[in-house]
GROMACS .gro file of C-alpha atoms in nm:
model
  489
    1MET     CA    1   8.572  -5.438  -2.045
    2LYS     CA    2   8.299  -5.577  -2.270
    3HIS     CA    3   8.097  -5.664  -1.964
    4LEU     CA    4   8.132  -5.309  -1.833
    5LEU     CA    5   8.019  -5.165  -2.164
    6ALA     CA    6   7.720  -5.395  -2.165
    7THR     CA    7   7.606  -5.305  -1.812
    8HIS     CA    8   7.703  -4.936  -1.789
    9SER     CA    9   7.601  -4.661  -2.017
   10LEU     CA   10   7.858  -4.431  -2.168
   11LYS     CA   11   7.699  -4.141  -1.982
   12LYS     CA   12   7.748  -4.305  -1.640
   13THR     CA   13   8.103  -4.413  -1.721
   14LEU     CA   14   8.194  -4.055  -1.808
   15GLN     CA   15   8.014  -3.926  -1.498
   16TYR     CA   16   8.206  -4.160  -1.266
   17SER     CA   17   8.536  -4.076  -1.435
   18PHE     CA   18   8.464  -3.706  -1.408
   19MET     CA   19   8.368  -3.725  -1.042
   20PHE     CA   20   8.681  -3.926  -0.959
   21LEU     CA   21   8.901  -3.678  -1.144
   22ILE     CA   22   8.740  -3.385  -0.964
   23GLY     CA   23   8.789  -3.562  -0.631
   24ILE     CA   24   9.160  -3.626  -0.673
   25MET     CA   25   9.216  -3.280  -0.825
   26ILE     CA   26   9.071  -3.117  -0.514
   27ILE     CA   27   9.331  -3.282  -0.288
   28PRO     CA   28   9.638  -3.081  -0.403
   29THR     CA   29   9.428  -2.769  -0.421
   30ILE     CA   30   9.319  -2.798  -0.057
   31TYR     CA   31   9.673  -2.891   0.049
   32SER     CA   32   9.818  -2.596  -0.141
   33ILE     CA   33   9.563  -2.351   0.003
   34VAL     CA   34   9.620  -2.463   0.363
   35VAL     CA   35  10.001  -2.464   0.338
   36THR     CA   36  10.005  -2.132   0.155
   37GLN     CA   37   9.780  -1.970   0.414
   38VAL     CA   38  10.000  -2.091   0.700
   39HIS     CA   39  10.326  -1.983   0.540
   40THR     CA   40  10.182  -1.656   0.419
   41GLN     CA   41  10.064  -1.574   0.772
   42GLN     CA   42  10.405  -1.662   0.911
   43TYR     CA   43  10.584  -1.448   0.654
   44ASP     CA   44  10.344  -1.162   0.707
   45ASN     CA   45  10.400  -1.170   1.083
   46ILE     CA   46  10.777  -1.182   1.037
   47ILE     CA   47  10.781  -0.893   0.787
   48THR     CA   48  10.550  -0.690   1.011
   49ASN     CA   49  10.771  -0.755   1.315
   50VAL     CA   50  11.091  -0.664   1.131
   51SER     CA   51  10.930  -0.349   0.994
   52ASN     CA   52  10.803  -0.247   1.338
   53ALA     CA   53  11.137  -0.329   1.500
   54ASN     CA   54  11.323  -0.110   1.250
   55ARG     CA   55  11.074   0.170   1.298
   56ILE     CA   56  11.078   0.180   1.678
   57ASN     CA   57  11.454   0.123   1.678
   58GLN     CA   58  11.489   0.440   1.474
   59ILE     CA   59  11.262   0.625   1.716
   60ALA     CA   60  11.444   0.507   2.028
   61LYS     CA   61  11.797   0.538   1.893
   62ASN     CA   62  11.775   0.868   1.705
   63ASP     CA   63  11.443   1.048   1.722
   64ILE     CA   64  11.396   1.059   2.101
   65PRO     CA   65  11.758   1.161   2.187
   66ASN     CA   66  11.752   1.426   1.912
   67GLU     CA   67  11.420   1.560   2.035
   68LEU     CA   68  11.543   1.578   2.396
   69TRP     CA   69  11.866   1.744   2.286
   70GLU     CA   70  11.660   2.015   2.114
   71ILE     CA   71  11.476   2.067   2.443
   72VAL     CA   72  11.789   2.067   2.661
   73CYS     CA   73  11.953   2.318   2.429
   74GLY     CA   74  11.651   2.540   2.459
   75LYS     CA   75  11.557   2.526   2.090
   76GLN     CA   76  11.201   2.427   2.178
   77GLU     CA   77  10.971   2.411   2.479
   78TYR     CA   78  11.000   2.093   2.683
   79PHE     CA   79  10.632   2.071   2.759
   80SER     CA   80  10.566   1.943   2.408
   81THR     CA   81  10.410   1.596   2.403
   82THR     CA   82  10.638   1.473   2.124
   83PRO     CA   83  10.879   1.259   2.339
   84TYR     CA   84  10.587   1.086   2.512
   85THR     CA   85  10.415   1.032   2.177
   86MET     CA   86  10.730   0.862   2.052
   87VAL     CA   87  10.748   0.640   2.362
   88LYS     CA   88  10.382   0.552   2.320
   89SER     CA   89  10.451   0.459   1.956
   90ILE     CA   90  10.732   0.228   2.075
   91PHE     CA   91  10.500   0.055   2.325
   92THR     CA   92  10.237   0.013   2.054
   93GLY     CA   93  10.490  -0.145   1.821
   94LEU     CA   94  10.616  -0.378   2.095
   95ASN     CA   95  10.261  -0.490   2.175
   96GLU     CA   96  10.196  -0.567   1.808
   97MET     CA   97  10.522  -0.763   1.778
   98GLN     CA   98  10.440  -0.952   2.099
   99HIS     CA   99  10.105  -1.050   1.947
  100ASN     CA  100  10.260  -1.165   1.616
  101THR     CA  101  10.559  -1.351   1.760
  102ILE     CA  102  10.524  -1.725   1.827
  103ASN     CA  103  10.890  -1.788   1.909
  104GLN     CA  104  10.931  -1.801   2.290
  105GLU     CA  105  11.287  -1.673   2.279
  106ASN     CA  106  11.177  -1.369   2.082
  107LYS     CA  107  10.891  -1.311   2.327
  108GLN     CA  108  11.148  -1.298   2.610
  109LYS     CA  109  11.352  -1.043   2.414
  110LEU     CA  110  11.042  -0.833   2.373
  111ASP     CA  111  10.979  -0.851   2.749
  112VAL     CA  112  11.328  -0.712   2.805
  113ALA     CA  113  11.255  -0.443   2.546
  114PHE     CA  114  10.932  -0.353   2.734
  115ARG     CA  115  11.126  -0.306   3.057
  116THR     CA  116  11.397  -0.106   2.883
  117CYS     CA  117  11.137   0.119   2.723
  118THR     CA  118  10.971   0.165   3.064
  119THR     CA  119  11.308   0.276   3.205
  120LEU     CA  120  11.349   0.510   2.909
  121GLN     CA  121  11.008   0.665   2.977
  122ARG     CA  122  11.089   0.705   3.347
  123ASN     CA  123  11.415   0.886   3.267
  124ILE     CA  124  11.235   1.120   3.025
  125GLU     CA  125  10.988   1.205   3.303
  126MET     CA  126  11.282   1.265   3.542
  127LEU     CA  127  11.439   1.499   3.287
  128GLU     CA  128  11.114   1.691   3.256
  129THR     CA  129  11.079   1.720   3.635
  130GLN     CA  130  11.444   1.819   3.670
  131MET     CA  131  11.416   2.093   3.411
  132LYS     CA  132  11.099   2.230   3.568
  133GLU     CA  133  11.285   2.257   3.901
  134GLY     CA  134  11.552   2.467   3.734
  135SER     CA  135  11.839   2.222   3.704
  136THR     CA  136  12.167   2.323   3.544
  137VAL     CA  137  12.260   2.243   3.188
  138THR     CA  138  12.528   2.003   3.312
  139GLN     CA  139  12.274   1.808   3.517
  140ASN     CA  140  12.040   1.793   3.218
  141GLU     CA  141  12.315   1.674   2.988
  142THR     CA  142  12.416   1.404   3.236
  143LEU     CA  143  12.062   1.268   3.249
  144LEU     CA  144  12.040   1.297   2.869
  145ASP     CA  145  12.352   1.081   2.838
  146GLU     CA  146  12.183   0.817   3.053
  147ILE     CA  147  11.880   0.832   2.822
  148ARG     CA  148  12.109   0.785   2.523
  149THR     CA  149  12.266   0.483   2.693
  150ILE     CA  150  11.922   0.332   2.752
  151SER     CA  151  11.826   0.405   2.388
  152ALA     CA  152  12.143   0.232   2.268
  153LEU     CA  153  12.061  -0.069   2.486
  154PHE     CA  154  11.709  -0.078   2.346
  155SER     CA  155  11.853  -0.057   1.994
  156ASP     CA  156  12.079  -0.359   2.064
  157ILE     CA  157  11.778  -0.557   2.184
  158MET     CA  158  11.585  -0.468   1.868
  159GLN     CA  159  11.879  -0.564   1.646
  160ASP     CA  160  11.899  -0.899   1.822
  161PHE     CA  161  11.522  -0.942   1.778
  162ILE     CA  162  11.547  -0.863   1.407
  163LEU     CA  163  11.820  -1.125   1.361
  164SER     CA  164  11.603  -1.383   1.535
  165GLU     CA  165  11.306  -1.298   1.313
  166ILE     CA  166  11.522  -1.332   1.005
  167GLU     CA  167  11.625  -1.677   1.127
  168SER     CA  168  11.256  -1.759   1.170
  169ALA     CA  169  11.199  -1.646   0.811
  170ASN     CA  170  11.473  -1.886   0.697
  171GLU     CA  171  11.303  -2.170   0.884
  172THR     CA  172  10.973  -2.080   0.719
  173ASN     CA  173  11.144  -2.082   0.381
  174LEU     CA  174  11.278  -2.433   0.444
  175SER     CA  175  10.927  -2.540   0.539
  176ILE     CA  176  10.794  -2.395   0.213
  177LYS     CA  177  11.053  -2.589   0.012
  178LYS     CA  178  10.957  -2.909   0.188
  179SER     CA  179  10.588  -2.843   0.125
  180THR     CA  180  10.664  -2.773  -0.243
  181ILE     CA  181  10.839  -3.108  -0.279
  182ASN     CA  182  10.546  -3.286  -0.115
  183LEU     CA  183  10.299  -3.102  -0.339
  184THR     CA  184  10.503  -3.191  -0.649
  185LEU     CA  185  10.506  -3.560  -0.559
  186LEU     CA  186  10.133  -3.549  -0.491
  187GLN     CA  187  10.067  -3.386  -0.826
  188ILE     CA  188  10.278  -3.643  -1.009
  189ILE     CA  189  10.077  -3.924  -0.851
  190ILE     CA  190   9.751  -3.748  -0.941
  191VAL     CA  191   9.866  -3.694  -1.299
  192LEU     CA  192   9.942  -4.065  -1.333
  193PHE     CA  193   9.600  -4.155  -1.195
  194SER     CA  194   9.433  -3.900  -1.422
  195PHE     CA  195   9.617  -4.034  -1.723
  196ALA     CA  196   9.504  -4.388  -1.645
  197ILE     CA  197   9.142  -4.274  -1.603
  198CYS     CA  198   9.148  -4.071  -1.927
  199LEU     CA  199   9.301  -4.361  -2.116
  200ASN     CA  200   9.031  -4.593  -1.990
  201SER     CA  201   8.758  -4.342  -2.081
  202TYR     CA  202   8.903  -4.301  -2.429
  203PHE     CA  203   8.879  -4.672  -2.507
  204THR     CA  204   8.524  -4.693  -2.371
  205ILE     CA  205   8.398  -4.449  -2.635
  206SER     CA  206   8.284  -4.644  -2.936
  207LYS     CA  207   8.352  -4.559  -3.299
  208SER     CA  208   7.983  -4.502  -3.351
  209VAL     CA  209   8.018  -4.189  -3.139
  210ARG     CA  210   8.367  -4.077  -3.237
  211ASN     CA  211   8.311  -4.091  -3.613
  212PRO     CA  212   8.006  -3.859  -3.617
  213ILE     CA  213   8.189  -3.618  -3.387
  214ALA     CA  214   8.487  -3.617  -3.624
  215ASP     CA  215   8.253  -3.547  -3.918
  216MET     CA  216   8.089  -3.259  -3.733
  217GLU     CA  217   8.430  -3.126  -3.627
  218LYS     CA  218   8.529  -3.123  -3.993
  219LEU     CA  219   8.206  -2.939  -4.072
  220SER     CA  220   8.275  -2.677  -3.802
  221SER     CA  221   8.629  -2.626  -3.938
  222GLU     CA  222   8.496  -2.567  -4.289
  223ILE     CA  223   8.240  -2.319  -4.152
  224ALA     CA  224   8.517  -2.140  -3.958
  225GLN     CA  225   8.715  -2.112  -4.282
  226GLY     CA  226   8.418  -1.954  -4.456
  227ASN     CA  227   8.269  -2.250  -4.641
  228LEU     CA  228   7.907  -2.197  -4.536
  229ALA     CA  229   7.783  -2.436  -4.808
  230ALA     CA  230   7.938  -2.734  -4.626
  231ARG     CA  231   7.704  -2.995  -4.475
  232THR     CA  232   7.757  -3.321  -4.286
  233ASN     CA  233   7.588  -3.657  -4.358
  234LEU     CA  234   7.341  -3.779  -4.098
  235PRO     CA  235   7.513  -4.042  -3.878
  236GLU     CA  236   7.386  -4.393  -3.811
  237THR     CA  237   7.390  -4.332  -3.435
  238GLU     CA  238   7.043  -4.222  -3.331
  239GLU     CA  239   7.157  -3.998  -3.044
  240MET     CA  240   7.384  -3.799  -3.277
  241ILE     CA  241   7.126  -3.734  -3.552
  242PRO     CA  242   6.967  -3.427  -3.381
  243LEU     CA  243   7.310  -3.271  -3.332
  244ALA     CA  244   7.406  -3.327  -3.697
  245LYS     CA  245   7.075  -3.178  -3.814
  246ASN     CA  246   7.122  -2.876  -3.586
  247MET     CA  247   7.473  -2.815  -3.719
  248ASN     CA  248   7.349  -2.830  -4.079
  249GLN     CA  249   7.071  -2.586  -3.993
  250MET     CA  250   7.319  -2.364  -3.809
  251ALA     CA  251   7.545  -2.346  -4.115
  252GLU     CA  252   7.246  -2.258  -4.332
  253GLN     CA  253   7.125  -1.991  -4.087
  254ILE     CA  254   7.474  -1.841  -4.054
  255ASP     CA  255   7.495  -1.813  -4.431
  256ILE     CA  256   7.156  -1.637  -4.445
  257LEU     CA  257   7.237  -1.407  -4.150
  258ILE     CA  258   7.577  -1.306  -4.289
  259LYS     CA  259   7.428  -1.214  -4.625
  260LYS     CA  260   7.151  -1.022  -4.449
  261ASN     CA  261   7.400  -0.851  -4.220
  262ILE     CA  262   7.618  -0.743  -4.513
  263GLU     CA  263   7.320  -0.582  -4.678
  264GLU     CA  264   7.215  -0.414  -4.352
  265GLN     CA  265   7.568  -0.285  -4.296
  266LYS     CA  266   7.575  -0.132  -4.641
  267ASN     CA  267   7.243   0.040  -4.574
  268PHE     CA  268   7.364   0.152  -4.233
  269GLN     CA  269   7.688   0.294  -4.374
  270LYS     CA  270   7.496   0.479  -4.643
  271ALA     CA  271   7.273   0.629  -4.375
  272GLU     CA  272   7.585   0.712  -4.173
  273MET     CA  273   7.737   0.887  -4.474
  274LYS     CA  274   7.427   1.099  -4.512
  275ALA     CA  275   7.451   1.193  -4.145
  276LEU     CA  276   7.820   1.282  -4.181
  277GLN     CA  277   7.740   1.483  -4.489
  278ALA     CA  278   7.471   1.675  -4.301
  279GLN     CA  279   7.719   1.759  -4.024
  280ILE     CA  280   7.961   1.948  -4.250
  281THR     CA  281   7.696   2.163  -4.424
  282PRO     CA  282   7.572   2.406  -4.150
  283HIS     CA  283   7.889   2.615  -4.110
  284PHE     CA  284   7.891   2.689  -4.485
  285LEU     CA  285   7.523   2.785  -4.474
  286TYR     CA  286   7.580   3.025  -4.183
  287ASN     CA  287   7.878   3.190  -4.352
  288THR     CA  288   7.684   3.228  -4.678
  289PHE     CA  289   7.388   3.390  -4.503
  290ASP     CA  290   7.625   3.626  -4.323
  291THR     CA  291   7.780   3.721  -4.657
  292ILE     CA  292   7.438   3.788  -4.814
  293ILE     CA  293   7.343   4.010  -4.518
  294TRP     CA  294   7.669   4.198  -4.541
  295LEU     CA  295   7.633   4.254  -4.916
  296ALA     CA  296   7.274   4.372  -4.868
  297GLU     CA  297   7.384   4.618  -4.603
  298GLN     CA  298   7.646   4.748  -4.847
  299GLU     CA  299   7.373   4.773  -5.116
  300GLU     CA  300   7.569   4.543  -5.348
  301THR     CA  301   7.252   4.437  -5.530
  302GLU     CA  302   7.417   4.257  -5.819
  303GLU     CA  303   7.641   4.061  -5.585
  304VAL     CA  304   7.343   3.971  -5.365
  305VAL     CA  305   7.154   3.837  -5.669
  306LYS     CA  306   7.460   3.650  -5.790
  307ILE     CA  307   7.538   3.481  -5.457
  308THR     CA  308   7.172   3.406  -5.386
  309LYS     CA  309   7.128   3.239  -5.723
  310ALA     CA  310   7.448   3.037  -5.675
  311PHE     CA  311   7.339   2.943  -5.324
  312SER     CA  312   6.997   2.831  -5.448
  313ASN     CA  313   7.151   2.611  -5.718
  314PHE     CA  314   7.403   2.480  -5.466
  315LEU     CA  315   7.126   2.365  -5.232
  316ARG     CA  316   6.917   2.220  -5.517
  317ILE     CA  317   7.202   1.993  -5.626
  318SER     CA  318   7.296   1.910  -5.264
  319LEU     CA  319   6.945   1.781  -5.198
  320SER     CA  320   6.884   1.623  -5.541
  321ARG     CA  321   6.547   1.493  -5.416
  322GLY     CA  322   6.731   1.246  -5.195
  323HIS     CA  323   6.921   1.081  -5.484
  324GLU     CA  324   7.284   0.986  -5.425
  325TRP     CA  325   7.380   0.954  -5.793
  326ILE     CA  326   7.402   1.260  -6.017
  327THR     CA  327   7.576   1.338  -6.346
  328VAL     CA  328   7.932   1.467  -6.363
  329ALA     CA  329   7.789   1.786  -6.512
  330GLN     CA  330   7.568   1.837  -6.207
  331GLU     CA  331   7.859   1.773  -5.974
  332LEU     CA  332   8.064   2.034  -6.157
  333ASP     CA  333   7.771   2.280  -6.147
  334HIS     CA  334   7.762   2.222  -5.775
  335ILE     CA  335   8.132   2.312  -5.753
  336ARG     CA  336   8.084   2.621  -5.972
  337ASN     CA  337   7.808   2.745  -5.745
  338TYR     CA  338   8.020   2.678  -5.437
  339LEU     CA  339   8.322   2.859  -5.586
  340THR     CA  340   8.103   3.149  -5.696
  341ILE     CA  341   8.000   3.198  -5.334
  342GLN     CA  342   8.354   3.158  -5.205
  343LYS     CA  343   8.492   3.391  -5.473
  344ILE     CA  344   8.262   3.666  -5.348
  345ARG     CA  345   8.377   3.604  -4.992
  346TYR     CA  346   8.749   3.572  -5.074
  347ALA     CA  347   8.783   3.790  -5.382
  348ASP     CA  348   9.126   3.916  -5.277
  349ILE     CA  349   9.289   3.574  -5.232
  350LEU     CA  350   9.108   3.328  -5.459
  351ASN     CA  351   9.124   3.251  -5.830
  352TYR     CA  352   8.996   2.926  -5.977
  353GLU     CA  353   8.941   2.738  -6.302
  354ILE     CA  354   8.745   2.423  -6.394
  355ASN     CA  355   8.859   2.202  -6.682
  356VAL     CA  356   8.644   1.908  -6.789
  357ASN     CA  357   8.642   1.662  -7.077
  358GLU     CA  358   8.295   1.716  -7.223
  359GLU     CA  359   8.266   1.345  -7.307
  360LEU     CA  360   8.235   1.273  -6.936
  361THR     CA  361   7.958   1.513  -6.836
  362GLU     CA  362   7.672   1.262  -6.868
  363PHE     CA  363   7.834   0.983  -6.670
  364LYS     CA  364   7.698   0.915  -6.323
  365THR     CA  365   7.887   0.983  -6.001
  366ILE     CA  366   7.821   0.999  -5.629
  367LYS     CA  367   7.719   1.351  -5.539
  368LEU     CA  368   7.912   1.586  -5.308
  369THR     CA  369   8.253   1.426  -5.357
  370LEU     CA  370   8.433   1.728  -5.503
  371GLN     CA  371   8.298   2.003  -5.275
  372PRO     CA  372   8.479   1.882  -4.958
  373LEU     CA  373   8.806   1.863  -5.155
  374VAL     CA  374   8.762   2.217  -5.285
  375GLU     CA  375   8.667   2.337  -4.937
  376ASN     CA  376   8.980   2.171  -4.795
  377ALA     CA  377   9.196   2.339  -5.060
  378ILE     CA  378   9.054   2.682  -4.973
  379TYR     CA  379   9.053   2.663  -4.594
  380HIS     CA  380   9.372   2.463  -4.536
  381GLY     CA  381   9.571   2.557  -4.843
  382ILE     CA  382   9.501   2.897  -4.999
  383LYS     CA  383   9.392   3.078  -4.679
  384ASN     CA  384   9.717   2.972  -4.509
  385LYS     CA  385   9.949   3.124  -4.769
  386ARG     CA  386  10.041   3.484  -4.835
  387GLY     CA  387   9.893   3.652  -5.137
  388ARG     CA  388   9.646   3.527  -5.395
  389GLY     CA  389   9.596   3.157  -5.443
  390HIS     CA  390   9.492   2.958  -5.746
  391LEU     CA  391   9.262   2.654  -5.742
  392LYS     CA  392   9.210   2.419  -6.034
  393VAL     CA  393   8.949   2.144  -6.075
  394THR     CA  394   9.013   1.888  -6.351
  395VAL     CA  395   8.794   1.601  -6.476
  396ASP     CA  396   8.929   1.368  -6.747
  397TYR     CA  397   8.972   1.004  -6.840
  398ALA     CA  398   9.210   0.814  -6.611
  399ASP     CA  399   9.316   0.552  -6.865
  400GLU     CA  400   9.362   0.507  -7.239
  401GLN     CA  401   9.076   0.258  -7.256
  402LYS     CA  402   8.841   0.530  -7.128
  403THR     CA  403   8.684   0.308  -6.862
  404SER     CA  404   8.746   0.533  -6.560
  405ILE     CA  405   8.736   0.901  -6.464
  406ARG     CA  406   8.994   1.096  -6.265
  407PHE     CA  407   8.873   1.390  -6.056
  408ARG     CA  408   9.152   1.619  -5.937
  409VAL     CA  409   9.168   1.935  -5.724
  410ASN     CA  410   9.497   2.131  -5.731
  411ASP     CA  411   9.592   2.435  -5.525
  412ASP     CA  412   9.908   2.636  -5.481
  413GLY     CA  413   9.847   2.694  -5.110
  414ALA     CA  414  10.050   2.619  -4.800
  415GLY     CA  415  10.071   2.243  -4.861
  416PHE     CA  416  10.150   1.968  -4.610
  417THR     CA  417  10.477   1.888  -4.438
  418GLU     CA  418  10.599   1.532  -4.496
  419GLU     CA  419  10.506   1.440  -4.139
  420ARG     CA  420  10.157   1.591  -4.164
  421LEU     CA  421  10.095   1.430  -4.505
  422GLU     CA  422  10.186   1.088  -4.365
  423GLU     CA  423   9.959   1.149  -4.065
  424VAL     CA  424   9.666   1.252  -4.288
  425GLN     CA  425   9.705   0.945  -4.509
  426LYS     CA  426   9.704   0.719  -4.202
  427GLU     CA  427   9.390   0.889  -4.070
  428LEU     CA  428   9.212   0.840  -4.401
  429GLU     CA  429   9.292   0.470  -4.405
  430SER     CA  430   9.233   0.389  -4.039
  431GLY     CA  431   8.951   0.637  -3.970
  432SER     CA  432   8.823   0.679  -3.613
  433GLU     CA  433   8.540   0.553  -3.397
  434ASP     CA  434   8.449   0.918  -3.357
  435ALA     CA  435   8.484   1.088  -3.696
  436GLU     CA  436   8.494   1.432  -3.534
  437LYS     CA  437   8.832   1.344  -3.381
  438LEU     CA  438   8.977   1.358  -3.735
  439SER     CA  439   8.981   1.739  -3.704
  440SER     CA  440   9.099   1.903  -4.024
  441VAL     CA  441   9.067   1.592  -4.244
  442TYR     CA  442   8.706   1.533  -4.149
  443GLY     CA  443   8.576   1.631  -4.496
  444LEU     CA  444   8.845   1.428  -4.672
  445TYR     CA  445   8.767   1.126  -4.457
  446ASN     CA  446   8.399   1.163  -4.543
  447VAL     CA  447   8.473   1.156  -4.917
  448HIS     CA  448   8.725   0.872  -4.886
  449LYS     CA  449   8.478   0.658  -4.691
  450LYS     CA  450   8.195   0.738  -4.934
  451LEU     CA  451   8.407   0.634  -5.233
  452LYS     CA  452   8.502   0.305  -5.065
  453LEU     CA  453   8.142   0.240  -4.968
  454TYR     CA  454   7.984   0.299  -5.309
  455TYR     CA  455   8.264   0.183  -5.542
  456GLY     CA  456   8.432  -0.084  -5.327
  457ASP     CA  457   8.755  -0.219  -5.475
  458LYS     CA  458   8.692  -0.032  -5.803
  459THR     CA  459   8.850   0.279  -5.648
  460GLN     CA  460   9.154   0.343  -5.434
  461GLY     CA  461   8.986   0.636  -5.262
  462LEU     CA  462   9.161   0.968  -5.218
  463GLN     CA  463   9.519   1.008  -5.340
  464ILE     CA  464   9.706   1.304  -5.190
  465GLU     CA  465  10.024   1.466  -5.319
  466SER     CA  466  10.163   1.770  -5.142
  467GLU     CA  467  10.475   1.973  -5.082
  468GLN     CA  468  10.504   2.235  -4.814
  469GLY     CA  469  10.491   2.585  -4.953
  470LYS     CA  470  10.402   2.469  -5.307
  471GLY     CA  471  10.050   2.337  -5.269
  472SER     CA  472   9.856   2.012  -5.284
  473SER     CA  473   9.686   1.783  -5.532
  474ILE     CA  474   9.399   1.556  -5.422
  475SER     CA  475   9.245   1.314  -5.669
  476PHE     CA  476   9.036   1.000  -5.697
  477VAL     CA  477   8.941   0.762  -5.978
  478THR     CA  478   8.597   0.607  -6.033
  479PRO     CA  479   8.463   0.377  -6.306
  480CYS     CA  480   8.261   0.523  -6.593
  481ILE     CA  481   7.894   0.459  -6.512
  482SER     CA  482   7.626   0.549  -6.763
  483GLU     CA  483   7.337   0.460  -6.535
  484TYR     CA  484   7.329   0.376  -6.167
  485GLY     CA  485   7.478   0.032  -6.125
  486GLU     CA  486   7.594   0.002  -6.491
  487GLU     CA  487   7.960   0.049  -6.579
  488ASP     CA  488   8.044   0.172  -6.926
  489VAL     CA  489   8.302  -0.082  -7.033
   0.00000   0.00000   0.00000
């Protein structure tokens, strides 16, 4: 063994072992393919023959006599080509079975079947000629009985043929079992040879190679578990040094790329939130413009001024010069403007109130988080109940330490059923690849996702409480932030 190691490189030893393994592995594969092809062809021919035999047996035994009986009885014209088509189908099936059959005894049975079918065809032609010459019903029935006798004889031949084919299938099955045993023995021998070769290859690999590989395997495991600060020592084996260096560099690059990707994902999600936000605004704009036009046509000047001013302020806060963070006071002004517009549109069904702890008005919050909740309360709560509805917006401390703020929107509208509430909560948590598929909870999903994006684990997102027929309460809690990025603790 020492002599072999001194005269043969590890690379060549592994190459020879690999080539030998491939060579002996190919043997059972080729054997299996050849045997399988042969047996599969045999089985296919047998199944095809049995299927054809059953089919033409049915035609000869039942279909042809029944068809001729219909003709003899006068239920249909004799000059139809159906009986001859059936006979032709029988000949076609016999030819196919003759081609597929390798058993000489079965070939002889098919020859007898050919002759019987020829006799059957001749008798059908005699019946046709006899009927054209005006034969009596008794004469026709007599010849029909002969045809039935021939059909029964043909059926017996087919049944005998089917039994012979089934016996051939049994012989093929025995051959398959024998081939399986041979293949199993061959595989056992190959496994033993392979084991011996692998064992020899294992002992030819020196510790100077195995130890660095083990170290790098340990490094890869630590990287897989998230320890991107892990590094491996450079090995003493010269050939392994480049690999160790590359793995250290890979770990470093992965760490850099992951951090960069996290930052890019945050930026991408923020951009996505802005796009989602832009998608829910147009329908409100269109409805507001329609309301202004309608009020102008009715010469409701004061109402036009009131809704236009509210709409202007609403847009000013919505845009906020591109800023995402605004004060709680501005967010509440945004809601007041929105409710002013909606109150004009739904004066007969909507009442509202806004209660806020004045200590909280200067804290910072993400803009446009309350408006979708209010909109949801109006369109899916109050509008779906009979009579006037009441909506209440509340902003207060969420804890005694005064470190977080609770925003809540209550309505006494239609509310959710237990099933629908559970479905909505699942949709908010799981989301959708296509946010528009969220249908009626689209605005709520938008807010929930925005809260999770900007506040992370410092908020639980939207919390929904509802009872059918009594209304809903949607709330969320955020930390007190005096300036963007600074929590007031």
